[in-house]
Amino acid sequence: MKEFKYPLKYIASICSRSEPYGIFHIVPPTCWKPPCSLEKKNILEKSEFVAQIQRIDGHQVQHAQETMASAHGNTKTKRKRDVKVALDSQLGNRNTSIPNNQNVEKCDCKSEPGPKFSLKAFKKYDDIFKSQYFSYKDNKKIVGSNIKLAIRQLWEPSGENIEGEYGRIVQNPTEEIKVLCSNTLEAGVFSSGFPTVSDSVEAYTYPENLKSGWNLNNILSLSGSLLCFESSEASRNFPPNIHVRIRFSPLNRKVEEHHLYSLSYVHLGEPKVWYDIPGRFAANFETIWKKYLPDLHAGQPDMHDNMVMQLSCSILKAEGIPVYRCVQYLCEFVLVFPGAYHSGFDCGFNCSEAVSFAPLE
């Protein structure tokens, strides 16, 4: 707890050994347990957001011969599935190296607006998605004169199972997969997951959490934060944001703007899996991305934000680019360093909060 007390001081103390990886996983002391404002009934059931529908099948290029012609190809021959429909693929045998179906084309993975949800309804939606996707049917069995009909059974996937299936979907898809996630929700508008002064009951009940530097509403104003010298108007450009996601929701590869750090915290739900390319390899990565996806680069000259088509880890490894992996669980932080390209996905319904910030250096 003594180490953890001052966020910017702690981050400075671990920089030399963690910055080479581009990402750092921070597990708070067990005695640090802030309440989660998002669990309050009026927010859980009544605060709504518009979900984004995102196609994820085939948004990673796995082999050098995969060209942008396939990225923008005709998808009429592909079987279509969305998150409301149970997939009929054989999930009992999850092999992440399933060969690509000849009729499957790479997708144009732009998102589009979907329906409105409350947090509670979105959690229920993810439960339904899981029960449909990760289920199987027993074969008919004849015992004496009785016939046991096929019975739908729920199979509880592990994190490794989910990650393996996500890898299959984005690299070797056999059907069109759409998932949902929220757009970025400003915490000051939707609701922060940390205590705030606007809630007098929380402010009175949890004064230490209200004032804590790890409360992401406070980090911009901490002593040692460069942005604390900015005007209040300028600081409003860097508010904490809420992200609400479900199983397989992708985080498209991006780098933080203005060479800032990013700090993320999971308030509710299942783990997030991160993949990170350290900042010292950013220039090499950009060169390789242009090499494999030249046509896409021509249409997206600003590579730093929301790269929907991605290169697989196998290509990056073959080109000498390291990719580091991190799993962020409930009530844990992930720090992303300036210049690091990061991406990932979610293992189930979760709500996280993130903020960009700048220490003095």
XYZ file of C-alpha atoms in Angstrom, residues 2-183:
182
model
C 2.939 2.313 0.647
C 4.166 1.744 -2.943
C 0.681 2.195 -4.338
C -0.296 5.414 -2.537
C 0.953 7.921 -5.124
C 0.159 6.860 -8.723
C 2.571 9.078 -10.663
C 5.400 8.351 -8.249
C 4.728 4.618 -8.525
C 4.551 4.759 -12.339
C 7.858 6.653 -12.447
C 9.434 3.956 -10.249
C 8.521 1.122 -12.645
C 9.162 2.901 -15.954
C 12.702 1.679 -16.551
C 11.747 -2.001 -16.293
C 8.277 -1.831 -17.834
C 8.478 0.672 -20.708
C 10.454 -1.762 -22.946
C 7.279 -3.887 -23.067
C 4.963 -0.948 -23.850
C 2.334 -2.159 -21.381
C 2.245 -2.778 -17.625
C -0.248 -4.723 -15.501
C -0.938 -3.221 -12.055
C -2.677 -5.289 -9.364
C -3.761 -3.036 -6.461
C -3.285 -4.112 -2.838
C -6.174 -6.230 -1.595
C -7.136 -3.526 0.910
C -7.775 -1.022 -1.918
C -11.398 -1.635 -2.820
C -13.243 1.337 -4.279
C -17.019 0.997 -4.640
C -18.353 0.660 -8.188
C -20.837 3.425 -8.943
C -21.945 1.622 -12.116
C -23.609 -1.034 -9.939
C -26.084 1.436 -8.477
C -29.607 0.513 -9.563
C -30.402 3.834 -11.235
C -27.266 3.518 -13.414
C -27.294 -0.243 -13.968
C -30.908 -0.277 -15.141
C -31.597 3.225 -16.463
C -28.415 4.710 -17.970
C -28.529 3.785 -21.650
C -26.088 3.860 -24.532
C -26.252 3.053 -28.233
C -24.317 -0.129 -29.015
C -22.074 -0.370 -32.068
C -22.308 -3.423 -34.323
C -18.826 -4.588 -35.315
C -17.862 -7.347 -37.743
C -14.786 -9.195 -36.538
C -14.439 -12.215 -38.845
C -11.252 -12.047 -40.903
C -9.960 -8.717 -39.623
C -6.453 -10.110 -39.186
C -4.169 -10.849 -42.115
C -2.393 -14.104 -41.354
C -0.401 -14.781 -44.529
C 1.591 -12.626 -46.901
C -0.480 -13.724 -49.891
C -3.704 -12.346 -48.390
C -4.297 -9.109 -50.305
C -6.574 -6.148 -49.987
C -8.623 -7.524 -52.863
C -9.973 -10.021 -50.366
C -10.325 -7.327 -47.719
C -12.909 -5.525 -49.823
C -14.259 -8.564 -51.638
C -17.799 -9.773 -52.143
C -19.174 -11.449 -49.006
C -22.368 -12.859 -50.510
C -21.065 -16.424 -50.346
C -20.279 -16.294 -46.649
C -22.691 -17.749 -44.122
C -23.977 -14.876 -42.005
C -24.325 -15.043 -38.253
C -24.819 -12.345 -35.679
C -24.765 -12.309 -31.910
C -28.444 -13.252 -31.682
C -28.022 -16.571 -33.441
C -26.277 -19.666 -32.099
C -23.463 -20.644 -34.416
C -23.634 -24.079 -35.942
C -19.870 -24.602 -36.153
C -18.471 -27.574 -34.253
C -17.326 -25.800 -31.105
C -16.852 -29.015 -29.177
C -13.497 -29.387 -30.957
C -11.876 -25.944 -30.846
C -8.890 -25.985 -33.145
C -7.533 -22.487 -33.738
C -5.744 -23.607 -36.917
C -8.886 -24.508 -38.905
C -8.086 -23.924 -42.604
C -9.791 -20.930 -44.201
C -12.998 -21.688 -46.112
C -12.533 -20.930 -49.812
C -15.843 -19.039 -49.884
C -14.927 -16.796 -46.949
C -13.744 -13.300 -47.796
C -12.005 -10.791 -45.531
C -14.329 -8.158 -44.152
C -14.607 -4.408 -44.186
C -14.781 -4.164 -40.405
C -16.362 -0.748 -39.987
C -18.864 -0.475 -37.141
C -22.432 0.739 -37.459
C -24.990 1.962 -34.891
C -27.074 -0.714 -33.193
C -29.834 -0.816 -30.557
C -29.925 0.973 -27.202
C -29.059 -0.916 -24.024
C -28.830 -0.376 -20.304
C -25.879 -2.035 -18.551
C -28.176 -4.674 -17.083
C -29.720 -5.469 -20.479
C -26.283 -5.603 -22.117
C -25.081 -8.091 -19.503
C -28.152 -10.238 -20.189
C -27.443 -9.980 -23.918
C -23.903 -11.300 -23.383
C -25.246 -14.189 -21.275
C -27.567 -15.156 -24.137
C -24.735 -14.844 -26.652
C -22.538 -17.117 -24.520
C -25.268 -19.718 -24.074
C -25.889 -19.807 -27.842
C -22.290 -19.700 -28.985
C -20.633 -21.995 -26.440
C -23.194 -24.789 -26.443
C -23.515 -28.192 -28.033
C -26.099 -30.868 -28.488
C -25.743 -34.450 -27.349
C -26.212 -37.064 -30.022
C -29.338 -39.187 -29.739
C -28.777 -42.172 -27.524
C -30.909 -45.290 -27.446
C -31.136 -46.998 -24.068
C -33.368 -50.072 -24.221
C -36.656 -48.921 -25.703
C -36.183 -45.313 -24.596
C -34.770 -42.626 -26.856
C -32.932 -39.774 -25.193
C -33.488 -36.704 -27.332
C -30.759 -34.177 -28.037
C -30.378 -31.939 -25.018
C -28.839 -28.503 -25.230
C -26.056 -28.195 -22.680
C -24.028 -25.145 -21.721
C -20.292 -25.508 -21.859
C -18.395 -23.007 -19.706
C -15.363 -21.855 -21.736
C -12.073 -20.976 -20.091
C -10.160 -17.809 -20.960
C -7.876 -19.883 -23.183
C -10.884 -21.357 -25.008
C -12.313 -17.898 -25.634
C -8.966 -16.533 -26.809
C -8.462 -19.509 -29.117
C -11.915 -19.084 -30.627
C -11.363 -15.345 -31.077
C -8.119 -16.106 -32.924
C -9.972 -18.513 -35.214
C -12.689 -15.957 -35.967
C -10.353 -13.115 -36.870
C -7.838 -15.228 -38.816
C -9.653 -18.253 -40.260
C -13.371 -17.461 -40.263
C -16.013 -19.867 -41.513
C -18.942 -17.529 -40.916
C -19.683 -13.828 -40.672
C -19.537 -12.788 -37.015
C -20.913 -9.538 -35.622
C -20.555 -8.446 -32.006
C -21.614 -5.421 -29.994
C -19.755 -2.846 -27.947
C -20.351 0.700 -26.770
C -18.873 3.764 -28.335
